[in-house]
Every structure is written in C-alpha cells, then in structure tokens.
Amino acid sequence: MLACAQPLGLCAPFGIALCSGAGSDAGGLCCLFGTMLGYLLSRGIDGGLRYCAASLLAFSAAFIFRDTPAVERKWFLPSATAVITLLCGVLSFFEGKSPLRTALCLLTELALSAVGSHLFALLRKSEAALTESESRARSFGWLLLYAGGIMALCRLTFFGGFTPGHIPAVLTVLLFAQAGGSVKGCVAGVIMGLCTLRPAELSLSCALGGLMAGLAPEEKRAPTALLFSLGFLAPLLPAWTGELWTLSELALALLGFFCLPKKLLRKLTERLSPRMAEGSEELRRSYAALHIAELAGTLGELYESVSRQTQRPEEDDIATVYDRAAECVCATCLRKELCWHTEYLHMLSLLNDATELVRRRGKLSLQELPERFRESCVHPEAFLQAVNGELRAVSYRRQLRARLEENRTAAYGLFRILSRVLEEQSRSQEEGQKDTALEQRLSRFLHANGMDCRVSAFRDSNGRLRILLEGENISLLREREAYTEELSRAAGLPLSRTGGERDSLRRMELSESEALQATVAIAAAKKQGESVSGDRGTWFRTERGQLCLLLSDGMGSGEEAAREAVATVRALEELLRSGVAAEEALELVNGLMLLKNGDSWAYATVDLVTVDLFSGECLFYKYGAAPSYVRCGGEVKRVRGVALAAGILSGENEKRELPSAKLRSGDILLVCSDGVASEQSDGWLRQRLAAFAGAEPKQLARELLDEATQQYGRCDDMTVLALRLDAREA
C-alpha cells in the first residue's frame, strides 16, 4: 500500500523507506516482497523497476550491517537510504521529462525516504526502550504510516469520481477536531488534504472544517458534524460543478463518525488529547496535604508534653515586705495602734532608712535596724525574723518569675519557628516545577506494560525530582523483579523508592537517586560503673537527599542523662524526617527543652552533621558538642562549634556562620562525644585518622574507641560515628 502512495503526485518514496526501516528479519523480507509488488502494480514495469531496485538495495544494506555498531547510530540507515535513492533516481533524468520537475521529484524522494527510514525503524522498537525524543518521533512515524495509507486509498476511484480514501481522511479530521479543539483540527485538515489527489482545494476545505468543528462543545457529535460540514463545503461552493461524489464522501464520513461506539470514541479522544495535567495536579496537591499532615502530627505530639503556666506573679516591693512582717508580728502587740496609726509616718521613716541596705544585701541583722526602731519596738527580733523570711520569699518569687519569663520567651519562640516552618513548606509547594515530558514518558511505559496509572513528576524547591504513581495496577509493577531499574531507564535517570510508610497498594513514591552513597558505623561504650550510656547516636537519610549524623550527650551520666539524650535525638529525628530545616528543628528542640525542664535544670549537647548526597556539601550544627574531624584527601581538619548546649539558650539566638566542608568520594567524617577526645588532647585521634588505610568505617570507629579507652579509661560515656563517602555505582 505504501508503494502506491505518491506525495503531491511527484514520487513514491515510502516503500523504499519501509524496506530500510522494517529490519532484516522475516517481517522485513515480507515488506520487501510486498513493496516490490506494489511498485510494479502501481507504476508498471518501466516506472517501478528503479523503485524495486532501490527497495532491494535498502533492505540489503540493513541486512548486511545488522550486527555492526554502525546500524545502531541514528544517522546510518537514513543516510544509506538517501544515497541509494539518489543513485537509483539518477536514472529518471534519462526518461525525457522536464529537468526541473525531475530534480524536484528527486529531492522530495531523498528527504522523505531518509526521514521515513528513521521513523519506520522506531516503530519496531518497544515503547519502554525509547528515549524522550525517539518517543515523540515515533508518533510522527505512525502519522506518516497512516498518511501513506490514505494516499494509497485516494488513488482508487469508482464510478468516475467516487474516492473511498477521502472518507477516512475526513473522519480523521473530525476526530482530531473533537479531541483537541480547533488548532489540532485545522492542522489535521491540512495534512489529510495534502494526502488526497486534489490537495489544493481539499486541504483548504478540511482545514476550515477542522477549525470550525473544534468550536463545538466536547462530546457533542451533532454540533461537531454540522460545523465541520459548513466549513468543509464553504470553499467548494464557488467552483461547484454539480458533482455529487464529494457530498457522498462527506456523508459517509459523517455516518461513520456517528456510528462509532461511545466507548471507542472516548478512548480515541483520550488517545489523541491525553488529559494528564488534571490528574497530576490532584496527585501533587494530595502529596502536599499528606506531608503537611505528617508535620502537623509530629508537632502536635511534641506540644502535648509541654504544660502552660498562667499564674500571675505577686508584687514584691519592699513596702509589701514590711506590711506582711507587721501583719505577722504586730497584729497582737499592744503598741499596734500607736506604731502603725498615731506614729505611722515616724515608723515609715525609720524603716525607709534600712531600705537601701535591704535592696543591696537581701537581708537584715538586728544591729542594722535603726536604733530608734529597736528602742520603740517591743519585739524587734521577731519583726526582724519576719522581714528576712519575706525577703527570702521575694527572692524565690523573683527566681520563679525569671523561669516563667524564660518559658514564656521559649513558647513565643516556638510560635515564631513554627511560622517559619509552615512558610517554608508552602513555598516549597509553590516553587515545585512540573515535568510534563517525564510524566508522558512514564505514562507510555506503564501503558505499554498493561498498567493504567496516574503519574505526577515534579522538582521540589531543592531541585530534586519526585515521581508519584497511583492506580489499581501498582501491584503489577511491584511484582516485576527489577521495576526500579525499568522505571529508571524509562525516565532516563536513576530512581529509588522513598515513600516508606506513605506507600500503599495503590500508591508509590520515587525520587531521583543521589550521586553519592555513604557507609556509616557507630561504636559506643558506657562509663565505668553505669548501667546505661548517657550518649545517644544515630544516622538516617531524609527525603531531601541529606544524610544526617546525630549525637547527643545528656548532662552527667546514667539513666537520667540517657533519657535526656534519647528524647533530644528522637525529637530532632522526627522533625528532620518531616521536612523541617535543620536550623528550625534545633531551635524547636531547644525551646521544648526549656519548657520541659520546669524547676529542674537539665540539658543535652547536640552534634548534628548534614551531608548532601548530591553535592557532598556538609554542614555542622554544634550545641555544646565536642569537635568533629574531616579527612579530605590526606589532610585532617578539626571542626568545632561555639554554641551552648540545648536547653540553656533562650530567646532568639544570634545567627552565626555555620562550619562547613566539601566532601568527595573517599573522604571520611568523624563525630565523637567529649569522652573520646577534647580539643586539648586530640593529637592521637588526628594521627590515627590520617594514617587509616582501610575502607570500612566500622573498623575505624572500633579502633578509635579502643584507643580512647587506653588513653583515658572509661571515665565518661564514649561514642564514635564514622562515615565514608563514595560515588554511587551506575
């Protein structure tokens, strides 16, 4: 059939292109025989001989080079087909036709045979093995194949003018107009019009008909057919000669359009104009809602452990102290009326003489009371004891007010931090960039493997690619042994599962794999004589592609210190896993510890190191923690911090520049508690790290812990976290 297709009536290159791209197997051989037969039947012996020769040579080239690397190159087969077409087409100059027309025909054949060879070769490949550009080109291959079939059918005429090939051409324009609107309908009309034997007039008619049909409401066949008929017939009426063949072809095409089943018409519409954007946006919104709900749940659990203190502080000026002492001592004295009524101003003047001393020292002795007061008072010792008691109460109330003020400041700080966290979450959703091309590529891969799933692909505010899959057939994907590798090939970049507990039978979440991989080991020993260690160390990977090393040392040792360290590490891990930035997470934990302490005074050091597994950027967050050590190449660097431990700071902390490092493949990072090494005695540790030649962080952590035990004994809890960074294997 393709051998009979003649673009603009000039040439017939599609058969040659088909023989070149059909392959060298049995199917390609069948295409060769069919093409040669089509050329001989449509063009005769004289006209079809050179096309048969070109088809045979194109098939032979594909067969000879089938097992060579050259055939895998995109340009090889199209170039070979163009050369063969040129060599065989030179014979047409000797047929006595116009040289200009012959040259135009030859150039058209060269271009269409080369392009067709490439596109038809893509039709043989599976959908999953295509790249994005090849997948788009493959769609044009189907269009070229369909257009060639229309051209071949349009060469058949019956009853002196009836052309059955016009019917599927008109039907195609109707489907494109209803599925994709006026633009797609107009473009389809131009292409289908060029495929007919009357390209000049039918291209205009089909284009105008498709343009008007696209204005009809969706899934309304009658308005679509009516508008198309008006647009199709309008250019034909001025030159109408009374022939009814065009009307009959239009009527049959409209009849076929109305006879198509609704289910088939809907599938064709979705195929021609896929509606993935709406579904992907819904997935993206649900993804954002899910993450914000997780964050809200984590913060709610943290706030449940915090109690609010709302008692108002009492007044504690010196006059109140004297009044309360007088109520206790002078209430039963016989001189009460004389001292506090008749001589009130005199008594007040005597007490004011001692006020400055009271403010400065916070207590009084009997000798420090004015002599006139001691002579006039019946019970000076009892009054002095009552005053000192009230002064102690004032001191306690001031301490309580200071603690309440500290708690209030911490609580206000929590609301400020929470506001920043929610703003960051909102901004991250707004800045996400949708990747429509990747969505379509993955959708084609899943559809080709019998899985009807919705796909959403976008990049978050950190630039990391995230992919969400949802559908009833997700279980079929999980049943495939290497489905992550298959999805990675379809996406064109390495992917890994990151959904965790959010994944379900109908849902799967994937992310772009990091360029670096880390191996982490931990070694720990408790203080001699203690049942548990007051240190707590852990590591985990967040959805941002960060590896977090976390170490906390509770105040003192034993079970109380262990509880503080465990609570600190658990709270930080939950916040960091929920997507909270490290700075906000540390401020939240510090404020919560201040609120939780109450009347007691407890704190814990925090040593947090975040490693970006995409770039190797490393940031150190140290709250009262011991130094860390980085070996980059052969050089060992010490990293120290200056902030106080968590649970001591209050209010808005001064922003300091964070220590940082750039890690590469083969570099090693150490995070240690103060029981292993201090800044004053870490020479042995730096030497051991510089001389370490092994590849296992576990060995290094164990060696350092053993050496620290020999150096200091087990006079404190000791913990070592060792990390080695390597490039991820492709």
mmCIF file of C-alpha atoms in Angstrom, residues 202-539:
data_model
loop_
_atom_site.group_PDB
_atom_site.id
_atom_site.type_symbol
_atom_site.label_atom_id
_atom_site.label_comp_id
_atom_site.label_asym_id
_atom_site.label_seq_id
_atom_site.Cartn_x
_atom_site.Cartn_y
_atom_site.Cartn_z
ATOM 1 C CA LEU A 202 -9.362 19.715 -0.198
ATOM 2 C CA SER A 203 -6.584 20.973 2.100
ATOM 3 C CA LEU A 204 -8.388 24.299 2.465
ATOM 4 C CA SER A 205 -11.771 22.610 2.913
ATOM 5 C CA CYS A 206 -10.541 20.107 5.523
ATOM 6 C CA ALA A 207 -8.558 22.789 7.390
ATOM 7 C CA LEU A 208 -11.527 25.173 7.589
ATOM 8 C CA GLY A 209 -13.845 22.308 8.540
ATOM 9 C CA GLY A 210 -11.499 21.171 11.318
ATOM 10 C CA LEU A 211 -11.154 24.746 12.570
ATOM 11 C CA MET A 212 -14.919 25.223 12.858
ATOM 12 C CA ALA A 213 -15.593 21.724 14.251
ATOM 13 C CA GLY A 214 -13.177 22.410 17.112
ATOM 14 C CA LEU A 215 -15.514 25.164 18.337
ATOM 15 C CA ALA A 216 -18.267 22.648 19.172
ATOM 16 C CA PRO A 217 -18.839 21.513 22.797
ATOM 17 C CA GLU A 218 -16.925 18.426 23.930
ATOM 18 C CA GLU A 219 -18.503 15.018 23.235
ATOM 19 C CA LYS A 220 -21.324 16.630 21.209
ATOM 20 C CA ARG A 221 -21.323 14.879 17.828
ATOM 21 C CA ALA A 222 -24.161 16.735 16.109
ATOM 22 C CA PRO A 223 -22.711 20.282 16.551
ATOM 23 C CA THR A 224 -19.268 18.971 15.588
ATOM 24 C CA ALA A 225 -20.593 17.388 12.384
ATOM 25 C CA LEU A 226 -22.686 20.452 11.472
ATOM 26 C CA LEU A 227 -19.852 22.949 11.943
ATOM 27 C CA PHE A 228 -17.429 20.736 10.036
ATOM 28 C CA SER A 229 -19.840 20.401 7.098
ATOM 29 C CA LEU A 230 -20.283 24.157 6.871
ATOM 30 C CA GLY A 231 -16.526 24.783 6.953
ATOM 31 C CA PHE A 232 -15.788 21.928 4.524
ATOM 32 C CA LEU A 233 -18.318 22.975 1.869
ATOM 33 C CA ALA A 234 -17.719 26.747 2.033
ATOM 34 C CA PRO A 235 -14.538 26.786 -0.156
ATOM 35 C CA LEU A 236 -16.063 24.303 -2.629
ATOM 36 C CA LEU A 237 -19.299 26.162 -3.394
ATOM 37 C CA PRO A 238 -17.846 28.936 -5.633
ATOM 38 C CA ALA A 239 -16.360 26.375 -8.035
ATOM 39 C CA TRP A 240 -19.148 23.802 -7.681
ATOM 40 C CA THR A 241 -19.791 21.843 -10.883
ATOM 41 C CA GLY A 242 -22.731 19.807 -9.701
ATOM 42 C CA GLU A 243 -20.775 16.634 -8.901
ATOM 43 C CA LEU A 244 -22.237 14.620 -6.040
ATOM 44 C CA TRP A 245 -19.195 12.478 -5.275
ATOM 45 C CA THR A 246 -17.789 14.936 -2.757
ATOM 46 C CA LEU A 247 -21.147 15.145 -0.952
ATOM 47 C CA SER A 248 -21.443 11.362 -0.845
ATOM 48 C CA GLU A 249 -17.906 11.019 0.571
ATOM 49 C CA LEU A 250 -18.696 13.651 3.226
ATOM 50 C CA ALA A 251 -21.996 11.944 4.082
ATOM 51 C CA LEU A 252 -20.330 8.539 4.530
ATOM 52 C CA ALA A 253 -17.598 10.068 6.727
ATOM 53 C CA LEU A 254 -20.246 11.741 8.925
ATOM 54 C CA LEU A 255 -22.184 8.472 9.084
ATOM 55 C CA GLY A 256 -19.042 6.663 10.283
ATOM 56 C CA PHE A 257 -18.469 9.424 12.842
ATOM 57 C CA PHE A 258 -21.975 8.952 14.269
ATOM 58 C CA CYS A 259 -21.724 5.162 14.212
ATOM 59 C CA LEU A 260 -18.572 4.979 16.308
ATOM 60 C CA PRO A 261 -19.395 3.492 19.765
ATOM 61 C CA LYS A 262 -19.188 5.993 22.613
ATOM 62 C CA LYS A 263 -16.587 3.958 24.477
ATOM 63 C CA LEU A 264 -14.363 3.713 21.392
ATOM 64 C CA LEU A 265 -14.834 7.405 20.631
ATOM 65 C CA ARG A 266 -13.880 8.322 24.201
ATOM 66 C CA LYS A 267 -10.744 6.171 24.006
ATOM 67 C CA LEU A 268 -9.755 7.739 20.704
ATOM 68 C CA THR A 269 -10.345 11.191 22.169
ATOM 69 C CA GLU A 270 -8.197 10.461 25.219
ATOM 70 C CA ARG A 271 -5.519 8.963 22.987
ATOM 71 C CA LEU A 272 -5.409 11.996 20.709
ATOM 72 C CA SER A 273 -5.612 14.504 23.563
ATOM 73 C CA PRO A 274 -4.457 12.917 26.863
ATOM 74 C CA ARG A 275 -5.613 14.691 29.999
ATOM 75 C CA MET A 276 -2.783 14.037 32.381
ATOM 76 C CA ALA A 277 -2.364 17.534 33.745
ATOM 77 C CA GLU A 278 -5.530 17.480 35.856
ATOM 78 C CA GLY A 279 -4.747 14.118 37.416
ATOM 79 C CA SER A 280 -1.128 15.001 38.095
ATOM 80 C CA GLU A 281 -2.117 18.240 39.772
ATOM 81 C CA GLU A 282 -4.502 16.329 42.028
ATOM 82 C CA LEU A 283 -1.710 13.947 42.935
ATOM 83 C CA ARG A 284 0.586 16.827 43.649
ATOM 84 C CA ARG A 285 -1.954 18.511 45.918
ATOM 85 C CA SER A 286 -2.565 15.272 47.785
ATOM 86 C CA TYR A 287 1.188 14.850 48.142
ATOM 87 C CA ALA A 288 1.474 18.321 49.712
ATOM 88 C CA ALA A 289 -1.501 17.691 52.010
ATOM 89 C CA LEU A 290 -0.009 14.379 53.133
ATOM 90 C CA HIS A 291 3.316 15.932 54.054
ATOM 91 C CA ILE A 292 1.743 18.853 55.907
ATOM 92 C CA ALA A 293 -0.464 16.418 57.844
ATOM 93 C CA GLU A 294 2.607 14.428 58.866
ATOM 94 C CA LEU A 295 4.328 17.586 60.010
ATOM 95 C CA ALA A 296 1.282 18.747 61.961
ATOM 96 C CA GLY A 297 1.030 15.346 63.670
ATOM 97 C CA THR A 298 4.678 15.414 64.694
ATOM 98 C CA LEU A 299 4.431 18.930 66.102
ATOM 99 C CA GLY A 300 1.226 18.014 67.937
ATOM 100 C CA GLU A 301 2.912 15.094 69.680
ATOM 101 C CA LEU A 302 5.787 17.328 70.725
ATOM 102 C CA TYR A 303 3.472 20.004 72.118
ATOM 103 C CA GLU A 304 1.447 17.531 74.173
ATOM 104 C CA SER A 305 4.404 17.181 76.554
ATOM 105 C CA VAL A 306 4.543 20.934 77.262
ATOM 106 C CA SER A 307 2.406 22.427 80.091
ATOM 107 C CA ARG A 308 1.367 26.060 80.173
ATOM 108 C CA GLN A 309 1.898 28.178 83.282
ATOM 109 C CA THR A 310 -0.534 31.096 83.561
ATOM 110 C CA GLN A 311 -0.263 32.168 87.264
ATOM 111 C CA ARG A 312 0.316 35.885 87.659
ATOM 112 C CA PRO A 313 3.311 36.898 89.851
ATOM 113 C CA GLU A 314 2.633 38.759 93.100
ATOM 114 C CA GLU A 315 4.018 42.162 93.944
ATOM 115 C CA ASP A 316 7.298 42.026 95.868
ATOM 116 C CA ASP A 317 8.362 45.633 96.608
ATOM 117 C CA ILE A 318 9.959 46.495 99.971
ATOM 118 C CA ALA A 319 6.828 48.208 101.327
ATOM 119 C CA THR A 320 4.917 44.974 100.831
ATOM 120 C CA VAL A 321 7.655 43.110 102.748
ATOM 121 C CA TYR A 322 7.295 45.436 105.751
ATOM 122 C CA ASP A 323 3.485 45.233 105.636
ATOM 123 C CA ARG A 324 3.484 41.403 105.656
ATOM 124 C CA ALA A 325 6.027 41.298 108.518
ATOM 125 C CA ALA A 326 3.884 43.727 110.517
ATOM 126 C CA GLU A 327 0.760 41.610 109.907
ATOM 127 C CA CYS A 328 2.572 38.577 111.361
ATOM 128 C CA VAL A 329 4.284 40.214 114.383
ATOM 129 C CA CYS A 330 2.417 43.416 115.211
ATOM 130 C CA ALA A 331 -1.133 42.087 114.951
ATOM 131 C CA THR A 332 -1.196 41.004 118.656
ATOM 132 C CA CYS A 333 1.106 43.756 120.003
ATOM 133 C CA LEU A 334 -0.323 46.305 122.480
ATOM 134 C CA ARG A 335 1.537 49.126 120.699
ATOM 135 C CA LYS A 336 -0.070 48.358 117.318
ATOM 136 C CA GLU A 337 -2.313 51.402 117.279
ATOM 137 C CA LEU A 338 0.499 53.705 118.439
ATOM 138 C CA CYS A 339 3.126 52.465 115.917
ATOM 139 C CA TRP A 340 1.015 51.999 112.793
ATOM 140 C CA HIS A 341 -1.617 54.711 113.260
ATOM 141 C CA THR A 342 -0.558 57.502 115.591
ATOM 142 C CA GLU A 343 3.155 57.381 114.696
ATOM 143 C CA TYR A 344 2.789 55.813 111.210
ATOM 144 C CA LEU A 345 4.872 58.443 109.403
ATOM 145 C CA HIS A 346 7.626 58.223 112.028
ATOM 146 C CA MET A 347 7.715 54.401 111.767
ATOM 147 C CA LEU A 348 7.756 54.544 107.988
ATOM 148 C CA SER A 349 10.708 56.964 108.075
ATOM 149 C CA LEU A 350 12.676 54.594 110.348
ATOM 150 C CA LEU A 351 12.088 51.614 108.047
ATOM 151 C CA ASN A 352 12.983 53.640 104.964
ATOM 152 C CA ASP A 353 16.420 54.230 106.490
ATOM 153 C CA ALA A 354 17.081 50.459 106.195
ATOM 154 C CA THR A 355 15.567 50.055 102.705
ATOM 155 C CA GLU A 356 18.764 50.676 100.751
ATOM 156 C CA LEU A 357 20.627 48.060 102.781
ATOM 157 C CA VAL A 358 17.792 45.578 102.230
ATOM 158 C CA ARG A 359 17.899 46.074 98.472
ATOM 159 C CA ARG A 360 21.671 45.656 98.406
ATOM 160 C CA ARG A 361 22.067 42.604 100.678
ATOM 161 C CA GLY A 362 18.655 40.960 100.570
ATOM 162 C CA LYS A 363 18.555 40.514 104.382
ATOM 163 C CA LEU A 364 18.919 42.430 107.686
ATOM 164 C CA SER A 365 20.580 41.879 111.089
ATOM 165 C CA LEU A 366 19.399 43.309 114.422
ATOM 166 C CA GLN A 367 22.273 45.778 114.572
ATOM 167 C CA GLU A 368 21.415 47.115 111.091
ATOM 168 C CA LEU A 369 17.927 48.239 112.205
ATOM 169 C CA PRO A 370 17.811 51.919 113.213
ATOM 170 C CA GLU A 371 18.434 52.424 116.940
ATOM 171 C CA ARG A 372 15.232 54.417 117.385
ATOM 172 C CA PHE A 373 13.276 51.491 115.874
ATOM 173 C CA ARG A 374 14.907 48.963 118.246
ATOM 174 C CA GLU A 375 14.098 51.196 121.254
ATOM 175 C CA SER A 376 10.471 51.732 120.286
ATOM 176 C CA CYS A 377 9.677 48.144 119.115
ATOM 177 C CA VAL A 378 8.599 45.602 121.766
ATOM 178 C CA HIS A 379 9.531 42.545 119.615
ATOM 179 C CA PRO A 380 12.491 43.602 117.358
ATOM 180 C CA GLU A 381 13.877 40.036 116.988
ATOM 181 C CA ALA A 382 10.534 38.623 115.875
ATOM 182 C CA PHE A 383 9.992 41.515 113.456
ATOM 183 C CA LEU A 384 13.494 41.047 112.007
ATOM 184 C CA GLN A 385 12.876 37.295 111.542
ATOM 185 C CA ALA A 386 9.592 38.012 109.729
ATOM 186 C CA VAL A 387 11.260 40.575 107.446
ATOM 187 C CA ASN A 388 14.070 38.167 106.499
ATOM 188 C CA GLY A 389 11.511 35.435 105.843
ATOM 189 C CA GLU A 390 9.587 37.709 103.496
ATOM 190 C CA LEU A 391 12.837 38.699 101.777
ATOM 191 C CA ARG A 392 13.624 35.040 101.117
ATOM 192 C CA ALA A 393 10.139 34.605 99.696
ATOM 193 C CA VAL A 394 10.705 37.618 97.478
ATOM 194 C CA SER A 395 13.935 36.045 96.202
ATOM 195 C CA TYR A 396 12.130 32.784 95.424
ATOM 196 C CA ARG A 397 9.350 34.631 93.637
ATOM 197 C CA ARG A 398 11.870 36.521 91.540
ATOM 198 C CA GLN A 399 13.523 33.259 90.532
ATOM 199 C CA LEU A 400 10.137 31.816 89.652
ATOM 200 C CA ARG A 401 9.283 34.912 87.605
ATOM 201 C CA ALA A 402 12.581 34.621 85.768
ATOM 202 C CA ARG A 403 11.836 30.977 84.945
ATOM 203 C CA LEU A 404 8.308 31.865 83.864
ATOM 204 C CA GLU A 405 9.648 34.659 81.699
ATOM 205 C CA GLU A 406 12.150 32.241 80.195
ATOM 206 C CA ASN A 407 9.384 29.736 79.468
ATOM 207 C CA ARG A 408 7.227 32.467 78.002
ATOM 208 C CA THR A 409 10.055 33.593 75.738
ATOM 209 C CA ALA A 410 10.664 29.994 74.656
ATOM 210 C CA ALA A 411 6.953 29.500 73.920
ATOM 211 C CA TYR A 412 6.833 32.677 71.824
ATOM 212 C CA GLY A 413 9.943 31.499 70.025
ATOM 213 C CA LEU A 414 8.211 28.210 69.204
ATOM 214 C CA PHE A 415 5.345 30.004 67.523
ATOM 215 C CA ARG A 416 7.834 32.075 65.543
ATOM 216 C CA ILE A 417 9.713 28.974 64.431
ATOM 217 C CA LEU A 418 6.504 27.158 63.529
ATOM 218 C CA SER A 419 5.502 30.085 61.370
ATOM 219 C CA ARG A 420 8.822 29.856 59.512
ATOM 220 C CA VAL A 421 8.418 26.104 59.082
ATOM 221 C CA LEU A 422 4.941 26.404 57.564
ATOM 222 C CA GLU A 423 6.066 29.223 55.294
ATOM 223 C CA GLU A 424 8.910 27.050 54.049
ATOM 224 C CA GLN A 425 6.514 24.172 53.383
ATOM 225 C CA SER A 426 4.138 26.452 51.485
ATOM 226 C CA ARG A 427 6.974 27.957 49.469
ATOM 227 C CA SER A 428 8.339 24.533 48.584
ATOM 228 C CA GLN A 429 4.974 23.543 47.098
ATOM 229 C CA GLU A 430 4.695 26.758 45.097
ATOM 230 C CA GLU A 431 8.237 26.502 43.714
ATOM 231 C CA GLY A 432 7.917 22.913 42.531
ATOM 232 C CA GLN A 433 8.376 22.625 38.768
ATOM 233 C CA LYS A 434 6.238 20.145 36.904
ATOM 234 C CA ASP A 435 7.977 17.863 34.378
ATOM 235 C CA THR A 436 5.297 17.146 31.771
ATOM 236 C CA ALA A 437 7.650 15.375 29.356
ATOM 237 C CA LEU A 438 8.705 12.895 32.027
ATOM 238 C CA GLU A 439 5.078 12.291 33.019
ATOM 239 C CA GLN A 440 4.203 11.407 29.441
ATOM 240 C CA ARG A 441 7.266 9.176 29.082
ATOM 241 C CA LEU A 442 6.453 7.198 32.216
ATOM 242 C CA SER A 443 2.766 7.023 31.273
ATOM 243 C CA ARG A 444 3.682 5.471 27.921
ATOM 244 C CA PHE A 445 5.967 2.957 29.631
ATOM 245 C CA LEU A 446 3.272 1.927 32.117
ATOM 246 C CA HIS A 447 0.589 1.761 29.419
ATOM 247 C CA ALA A 448 2.848 -0.377 27.220
ATOM 248 C CA ASN A 449 3.192 -2.833 30.118
ATOM 249 C CA GLY A 450 -0.544 -3.044 30.811
ATOM 250 C CA MET A 451 -0.631 -0.705 33.825
ATOM 251 C CA ASP A 452 -3.154 2.136 33.874
ATOM 252 C CA CYS A 453 -1.712 4.519 36.491
ATOM 253 C CA ARG A 454 -1.738 8.252 37.082
ATOM 254 C CA VAL A 455 1.700 9.850 37.071
ATOM 255 C CA SER A 456 2.947 13.093 38.583
ATOM 256 C CA ALA A 457 6.560 14.215 38.149
ATOM 257 C CA PHE A 458 7.935 17.484 39.526
ATOM 258 C CA ARG A 459 11.012 19.013 41.105
ATOM 259 C CA ASP A 460 10.761 20.325 44.653
ATOM 260 C CA SER A 461 12.270 23.573 45.963
ATOM 261 C CA ASN A 462 15.647 21.828 46.318
ATOM 262 C CA GLY A 463 15.634 20.806 42.646
ATOM 263 C CA ARG A 464 15.203 17.102 43.428
ATOM 264 C CA LEU A 465 12.954 15.112 41.103
ATOM 265 C CA ARG A 466 9.955 13.410 42.704
ATOM 266 C CA ILE A 467 7.617 10.943 40.991
ATOM 267 C CA LEU A 468 4.214 9.814 42.282
ATOM 268 C CA LEU A 469 2.372 6.817 40.845
ATOM 269 C CA GLU A 470 -1.207 5.971 41.757
ATOM 270 C CA GLY A 471 -3.586 3.378 40.388
ATOM 271 C CA GLU A 472 -5.123 -0.042 40.852
ATOM 272 C CA ASN A 473 -2.321 -1.723 38.868
ATOM 273 C CA ILE A 474 0.587 -0.628 41.083
ATOM 274 C CA SER A 475 0.712 -4.186 42.446
ATOM 275 C CA LEU A 476 1.562 -5.430 38.933
ATOM 276 C CA LEU A 477 4.544 -3.090 38.902
ATOM 277 C CA ARG A 478 5.800 -4.332 42.270
ATOM 278 C CA GLU A 479 5.659 -7.917 41.028
ATOM 279 C CA ARG A 480 8.406 -7.167 38.498
ATOM 280 C CA GLU A 481 11.804 -8.033 39.948
ATOM 281 C CA ALA A 482 13.729 -5.024 38.626
ATOM 282 C CA TYR A 483 10.941 -2.459 38.319
ATOM 283 C CA THR A 484 13.046 0.405 39.725
ATOM 284 C CA GLU A 485 15.684 -0.223 37.048
ATOM 285 C CA GLU A 486 12.984 -0.345 34.364
ATOM 286 C CA LEU A 487 11.447 2.906 35.575
ATOM 287 C CA SER A 488 14.915 4.461 35.707
ATOM 288 C CA ARG A 489 15.546 3.528 32.075
ATOM 289 C CA ALA A 490 12.163 4.906 31.057
ATOM 290 C CA ALA A 491 12.806 8.137 32.980
ATOM 291 C CA GLY A 492 16.373 8.497 31.741
ATOM 292 C CA LEU A 493 17.910 8.886 35.220
ATOM 293 C CA PRO A 494 18.387 6.662 38.303
ATOM 294 C CA LEU A 495 15.387 6.404 40.651
ATOM 295 C CA SER A 496 14.840 4.927 44.096
ATOM 296 C CA ARG A 497 11.845 4.276 46.370
ATOM 297 C CA THR A 498 11.350 6.992 49.007
ATOM 298 C CA GLY A 499 7.714 6.749 50.043
ATOM 299 C CA GLY A 500 8.252 4.492 53.049
ATOM 300 C CA GLU A 501 5.096 4.207 55.142
ATOM 301 C CA ARG A 502 3.196 6.533 52.775
ATOM 302 C CA ASP A 503 3.316 3.907 50.011
ATOM 303 C CA SER A 504 0.280 1.676 49.759
ATOM 304 C CA LEU A 505 -1.283 -0.885 47.436
ATOM 305 C CA ARG A 506 -2.444 1.925 45.144
ATOM 306 C CA ARG A 507 0.370 4.417 45.619
ATOM 307 C CA MET A 508 4.140 4.547 45.082
ATOM 308 C CA GLU A 509 6.614 7.379 45.532
ATOM 309 C CA LEU A 510 10.051 7.566 43.907
ATOM 310 C CA SER A 511 12.835 10.131 43.824
ATOM 311 C CA GLU A 512 15.978 10.847 41.900
ATOM 312 C CA SER A 513 18.844 8.766 43.301
ATOM 313 C CA GLU A 514 21.777 10.599 44.867
ATOM 314 C CA ALA A 515 25.165 10.807 43.182
ATOM 315 C CA LEU A 516 26.969 9.751 46.377
ATOM 316 C CA GLN A 517 26.452 6.907 48.810
ATOM 317 C CA ALA A 518 27.557 6.782 52.432
ATOM 318 C CA THR A 519 28.665 3.986 54.717
ATOM 319 C CA VAL A 520 28.205 4.764 58.421
ATOM 320 C CA ALA A 521 29.324 2.884 61.525
ATOM 321 C CA ILE A 522 28.937 3.584 65.249
ATOM 322 C CA ALA A 523 30.913 2.359 68.246
ATOM 323 C CA ALA A 524 29.928 3.178 71.852
ATOM 324 C CA ALA A 525 30.908 2.346 75.431
ATOM 325 C CA LYS A 526 29.266 3.410 78.719
ATOM 326 C CA LYS A 527 31.007 4.963 81.677
ATOM 327 C CA GLN A 528 32.532 2.513 84.135
ATOM 328 C CA GLY A 529 30.066 1.653 86.877
ATOM 329 C CA GLU A 530 26.963 2.824 84.960
ATOM 330 C CA SER A 531 24.246 0.536 83.633
ATOM 331 C CA VAL A 532 23.472 2.645 80.539
ATOM 332 C CA SER A 533 25.301 5.213 78.436
ATOM 333 C CA GLY A 534 24.312 8.859 78.598
ATOM 334 C CA ASP A 535 25.173 9.246 74.885
ATOM 335 C CA ARG A 536 22.775 8.602 72.057
ATOM 336 C CA GLY A 537 23.904 8.423 68.431
ATOM 337 C CA THR A 538 22.060 7.637 65.193
ATOM 338 C CA TRP A 539 22.010 8.376 61.465
#
